Structures are given as structure tokens and as C-alpha cells.
């Protein structure tokens, strides 16, 4: 990480810029900012005939709403400052998009690549047990989810571990989100953060003032996109934007190098290549970027950092040419870089808004687990029957007019079915992303002293959190 200030200091600076513009007492401001508590565990697991000690964290930033929510990250670089910064971002993110949770984050210092699947399961179950013992995994108090280095598989192990410890908890499945659908997960959770990036950009391009602010024009169609990180988030964002909105993925930056193609990169083919070959190197039909360390500085219309924090810093911010950055990762732009980019009139759609799709669909999953029923189960066929009835009525009308027209098969196919779970999840996510963007936009347009989306986003979040303290009389 190339940050001169720590990650949490960087988040604090961004918080302060907005808090200065909010009418709030100094005491409440400080209460909102600080991380409430961080639990550190050092636990041993017997592997390969020897006890190995691991360090894990779970930070709880704010309990103004419970449960608190946030992912668990597996990476060798995990540390207390990082989980606390990420937990703070979760608090602000949930407030901004009206997801009724406080903020939390966990991490384990581990390189998952060093261990077999069986070993990772043992380590995960042991880490989960440590957190469950202290109610740091609990359906009503603290609900983890995937983050860097974790996914459905780890969430399934965590859910199963919780069930073993609390077999009579009828809401046990709601102790963690991002589970496989076969274990109480929800359709669309894996794609959710990338899908949220797509919905966020669509909303951005709906407003010609926003588009002009970035010095761009027109729609997403034909926009050249540079993506850093083709993991779950970067891959889904790039896939949807290129396959559904006409954007062109011109550059992909990965750990081992960067590739570029003016005519566009096939992200599905590149992802398969990465899975088979461990990186982008050698992918046919593209040019390898000669100096990948400066690949983020390449020309494009939209830059999507979807890897990790601190990648745009004081050392490279001035050379970033993208007029629009959408932060798919948490904290990819340091506070110092943010200042440099603002001075260059670069428009940044900030992390706490841009990547909120993940936690939004986690919220839907949690509600599904508490209701013990898949979304759409009660309504789908009833809706279908209604649609059929409308078709019959229209056909009777057409007949009475001498068969003047007929409904096409494609129209029937498209409109017959009622909404299933994935349709409802996408609709709820789209609505969430649009509404939060509109709130941010209104602040940016109307509030004196606000000239960027990040400050607007923090401001909306701080006001909502402050209000939830006030109504409770604090
Ligand atoms: N780890 C994701 C994030 O940073 C998802 C959190 C969640 O679903 O609780 O937003």
C-alpha cells in the first residue's frame, strides 16, 4: 500500500471534510467517527503435524443500528488499522444506502494460496468459533460476508459452524451472508457489487450535468473503461458494462501485468485465461502494457479500481488521466490523492456509494433468512395468471375487431412470467443505487461548500447516523 497516512486516517480526513459542513455537536461527531471496539484473536490450528498460530480481527465501528455488518477479508496484509478503516466505511455505506446495519469488518492475516481447501476449512471454522463465542458472529448482532480472499465457500463453513454451536437458533442462517444459494444464500449476491457499479454508472449518465462535470458527453455506449482487478467485483462490473451498456473494456490491470486493446477486451475469455494461467500474461489478441506499474495512468474515459486500497496515492494521482473514477474497491484513492484529483476536476464516484451493492444484497439475503422464504415464492404464479388473463382479454378484443392485430410470441414470453428472486433482487438493488445517487446529487447541487460526490456521500451518511442518535435521545 502506497499511503503516507494510514488507511483509517485517510477515512477520517474524508469524514472531517463533510462533518465540518454538518450542524452537529462536537461530542456526537466524535462518537460517530470513532471505532467502538476491535477484537483481536490469536488462535492455533494443528496443520501438517504442527500447531500454526493465526491472527484475526473483527472491528465494530458503530452499533447505532444492529446487527453490525461487514465482510471478512483473508490477506497477508490484514492489520488492525485496515479493518478499522473498512469497518468505518461500512457504517457510512450502510447509512447512505438505507441498509439498517451498523458497520463492522473482519480480517485474517493469511495467504489463502498457501493452504489446501481442507486446511482453509479448518482455519475458517476455528476463526469463526472464536468470533461466535463472543457474539461477533450472530444473526442479531454481527453478520459477516465475503470480502477480498473469501467467498461463498468460506461463508458456508461459517454458517455451518454457527449452526453446530447454536443448533436451536431458528434464525441461524442469518448469521452470515454471501452463502451459496443451496445453503440459504440469495440469487444475485455474487454479482451484486459489480451489478451495483453498473447501476451507479447508469444513474450517473442519466444526468447530463454530472456527465458534463466529468468533461464527458453522451451515454455509457462506446466509453473506454480501464479496470484494475478482475476479481469478483471487477469482473462482474466489466462484464455487465461491456455486454449490456456498450462500454469498451480497453485495459485490464492485474497483479502480474496489464493488457490493452482499443477495440475492447473479452472479459469472459480473459477471466477464464486468468483462472487457467494464473494471470493476464500471454492472453492472445491484446497488447501487453510495457510498464504495468503505471497502467492506471493510461488514457480512458472511466477508471474502475476494483482491487484494493491505496492504489491511487500522492505519488501517481497527478498522472491519472481518467476524467471519471468509480471506486469499486474500498479506499482505492487516498485522502491526499483525492485532493490532487479534485484540483484536476476529476469526478470520483466514491467507494461508500459505488460498492454498496454487495451489502445491499446482503441485506436482502438476511431478510430472506429471517423470513425463511425465497423472494417471489408467493407472488410469482399469481402475477403470471394475471398476465395470462390480460393476454386473453387483448386477444378477445382483437378478435372482435376482426383480428386486426395479434400479440407477438416474444412479447408474450417477455411479459408472461411473474418476478422471481433474481428479478426482485436486481430491482431492489437498482432502486437502492438510484435513490442513494439522487440523494448525493441533491447535496452536491444544493449545499454550499460541497463540490464533490465523496463529500456529498459522507454528508448524507453522517446526517442519517446523527438523526438515528437524536431520535433515541442521545
Ligand atoms: N465486503 C463487502 C463490502 O465491503 C460486503 C459486505 C457485506 O455484504 O456485509 O461492502
PDB file of N, CA and C and ligand atoms in Angstrom, residues 69-72 90 93 105 143-148 177 189 193 330 355-356 358-360 362, ligand 1:
ATOM      1  N   UNK A  69     -22.507  -4.971  10.318  1.00  0.00           N
ATOM      2  CA  UNK A  69     -22.356  -5.756   9.083  1.00  0.00           C
ATOM      3  C   UNK A  69     -21.042  -5.418   8.410  1.00  0.00           C
ATOM      4  N   UNK A  70     -20.454  -6.398   7.786  1.00  0.00           N
ATOM      5  CA  UNK A  70     -19.241  -6.159   7.003  1.00  0.00           C
ATOM      6  C   UNK A  70     -18.498  -7.456   6.751  1.00  0.00           C
ATOM      7  N   UNK A  71     -17.700  -7.449   5.712  1.00  0.00           N
ATOM      8  CA  UNK A  71     -17.046  -8.672   5.260  1.00  0.00           C
ATOM      9  C   UNK A  71     -15.923  -9.156   6.159  1.00  0.00           C
ATOM     10  N   UNK A  72     -15.434 -10.343   5.806  1.00  0.00           N
ATOM     11  CA  UNK A  72     -14.209 -10.886   6.421  1.00  0.00           C
ATOM     12  C   UNK A  72     -13.220 -11.083   5.281  1.00  0.00           C
ATOM     13  N   UNK A  90     -17.992   0.768   6.258  1.00  0.00           N
ATOM     14  CA  UNK A  90     -19.258   0.008   6.281  1.00  0.00           C
ATOM     15  C   UNK A  90     -20.364   0.809   6.966  1.00  0.00           C
ATOM     16  N   UNK A  93     -21.409   3.545   4.541  1.00  0.00           N
ATOM     17  CA  UNK A  93     -22.030   2.923   3.359  1.00  0.00           C
ATOM     18  C   UNK A  93     -23.471   2.493   3.664  1.00  0.00           C
ATOM     19  N   UNK A 105     -16.049  -4.990  10.347  1.00  0.00           N
ATOM     20  CA  UNK A 105     -15.200  -5.647   9.337  1.00  0.00           C
ATOM     21  C   UNK A 105     -14.283  -6.619  10.047  1.00  0.00           C
ATOM     22  N   UNK A 143     -23.043  -9.679  11.536  1.00  0.00           N
ATOM     23  CA  UNK A 143     -23.272 -10.573  10.387  1.00  0.00           C
ATOM     24  C   UNK A 143     -22.181 -10.375   9.330  1.00  0.00           C
ATOM     25  N   UNK A 144     -21.189 -11.241   9.301  1.00  0.00           N
ATOM     26  CA  UNK A 144     -20.138 -11.108   8.279  1.00  0.00           C
ATOM     27  C   UNK A 144     -20.614 -11.457   6.863  1.00  0.00           C
ATOM     28  N   UNK A 145     -19.704 -11.271   5.917  1.00  0.00           N
ATOM     29  CA  UNK A 145     -19.982 -11.514   4.497  1.00  0.00           C
ATOM     30  C   UNK A 145     -18.628 -11.715   3.806  1.00  0.00           C
ATOM     31  N   UNK A 146     -18.628 -12.035   2.531  1.00  0.00           N
ATOM     32  CA  UNK A 146     -17.345 -12.171   1.832  1.00  0.00           C
ATOM     33  C   UNK A 146     -16.648 -10.825   1.628  1.00  0.00           C
ATOM     34  N   UNK A 147     -15.369 -10.871   1.444  1.00  0.00           N
ATOM     35  CA  UNK A 147     -14.563  -9.709   1.073  1.00  0.00           C
ATOM     36  C   UNK A 147     -13.361 -10.274   0.318  1.00  0.00           C
ATOM     37  N   UNK A 148     -12.297  -9.494   0.172  1.00  0.00           N
ATOM     38  CA  UNK A 148     -11.125  -9.987  -0.558  1.00  0.00           C
ATOM     39  C   UNK A 148     -10.653 -11.331   0.008  1.00  0.00           C
ATOM     40  N   UNK A 177     -23.884 -13.612   5.525  1.00  0.00           N
ATOM     41  CA  UNK A 177     -24.471 -13.507   4.178  1.00  0.00           C
ATOM     42  C   UNK A 177     -23.406 -13.833   3.131  1.00  0.00           C
ATOM     43  N   UNK A 189     -26.301 -12.498  -5.247  1.00  0.00           N
ATOM     44  CA  UNK A 189     -25.372 -11.909  -4.277  1.00  0.00           C
ATOM     45  C   UNK A 189     -23.949 -11.849  -4.849  1.00  0.00           C
ATOM     46  N   UNK A 193     -22.036  -6.619  -6.201  1.00  0.00           N
ATOM     47  CA  UNK A 193     -21.217  -5.404  -6.138  1.00  0.00           C
ATOM     48  C   UNK A 193     -20.928  -4.896  -7.557  1.00  0.00           C
ATOM     49  N   UNK A 330     -12.722  -0.752  -1.808  1.00  0.00           N
ATOM     50  CA  UNK A 330     -12.833   0.154  -0.665  1.00  0.00           C
ATOM     51  C   UNK A 330     -11.519   0.917  -0.524  1.00  0.00           C
ATOM     52  N   UNK A 355     -19.609   0.888  -4.153  1.00  0.00           N
ATOM     53  CA  UNK A 355     -19.570  -0.565  -3.956  1.00  0.00           C
ATOM     54  C   UNK A 355     -20.607  -1.055  -2.940  1.00  0.00           C
ATOM     55  N   UNK A 356     -21.635  -0.242  -2.717  1.00  0.00           N
ATOM     56  CA  UNK A 356     -22.654  -0.612  -1.724  1.00  0.00           C
ATOM     57  C   UNK A 356     -23.596  -1.715  -2.216  1.00  0.00           C
ATOM     58  N   UNK A 358     -22.986  -4.758  -2.774  1.00  0.00           N
ATOM     59  CA  UNK A 358     -22.736  -6.012  -2.046  1.00  0.00           C
ATOM     60  C   UNK A 358     -23.537  -6.071  -0.760  1.00  0.00           C
ATOM     61  N   UNK A 359     -23.389  -5.036   0.048  1.00  0.00           N
ATOM     62  CA  UNK A 359     -24.079  -5.073   1.348  1.00  0.00           C
ATOM     63  C   UNK A 359     -25.591  -4.908   1.162  1.00  0.00           C
ATOM     64  N   UNK A 360     -26.005  -4.244   0.097  1.00  0.00           N
ATOM     65  CA  UNK A 360     -27.443  -4.103  -0.149  1.00  0.00           C
ATOM     66  C   UNK A 360     -28.074  -5.484  -0.381  1.00  0.00           C
ATOM     67  N   UNK A 362     -26.723  -8.265   0.510  1.00  0.00           N
ATOM     68  CA  UNK A 362     -26.573  -8.991   1.783  1.00  0.00           C
ATOM     69  C   UNK A 362     -27.775  -8.731   2.687  1.00  0.00           C
TER      70      UNK A 362
HETATM   71  N1  LIG B   1     -17.343  -6.875   1.903  1.00  0.00           N
HETATM   72  C1  LIG B   1     -18.361  -6.165   1.223  1.00  0.00           C
HETATM   73  C2  LIG B   1     -18.186  -4.668   1.404  1.00  0.00           C
HETATM   74  O1  LIG B   1     -17.106  -4.190   1.621  1.00  0.00           O
HETATM   75  C3  LIG B   1     -19.751  -6.674   1.576  1.00  0.00           C
HETATM   76  C4  LIG B   1     -20.162  -6.512   2.998  1.00  0.00           C
HETATM   77  C5  LIG B   1     -21.475  -7.209   3.337  1.00  0.00           C
HETATM   78  O2  LIG B   1     -22.137  -7.718   2.458  1.00  0.00           O
HETATM   79  O3  LIG B   1     -21.786  -7.237   4.537  1.00  0.00           O
HETATM   80  O4  LIG B   1     -19.096  -3.898   1.255  1.00  0.00           O
END
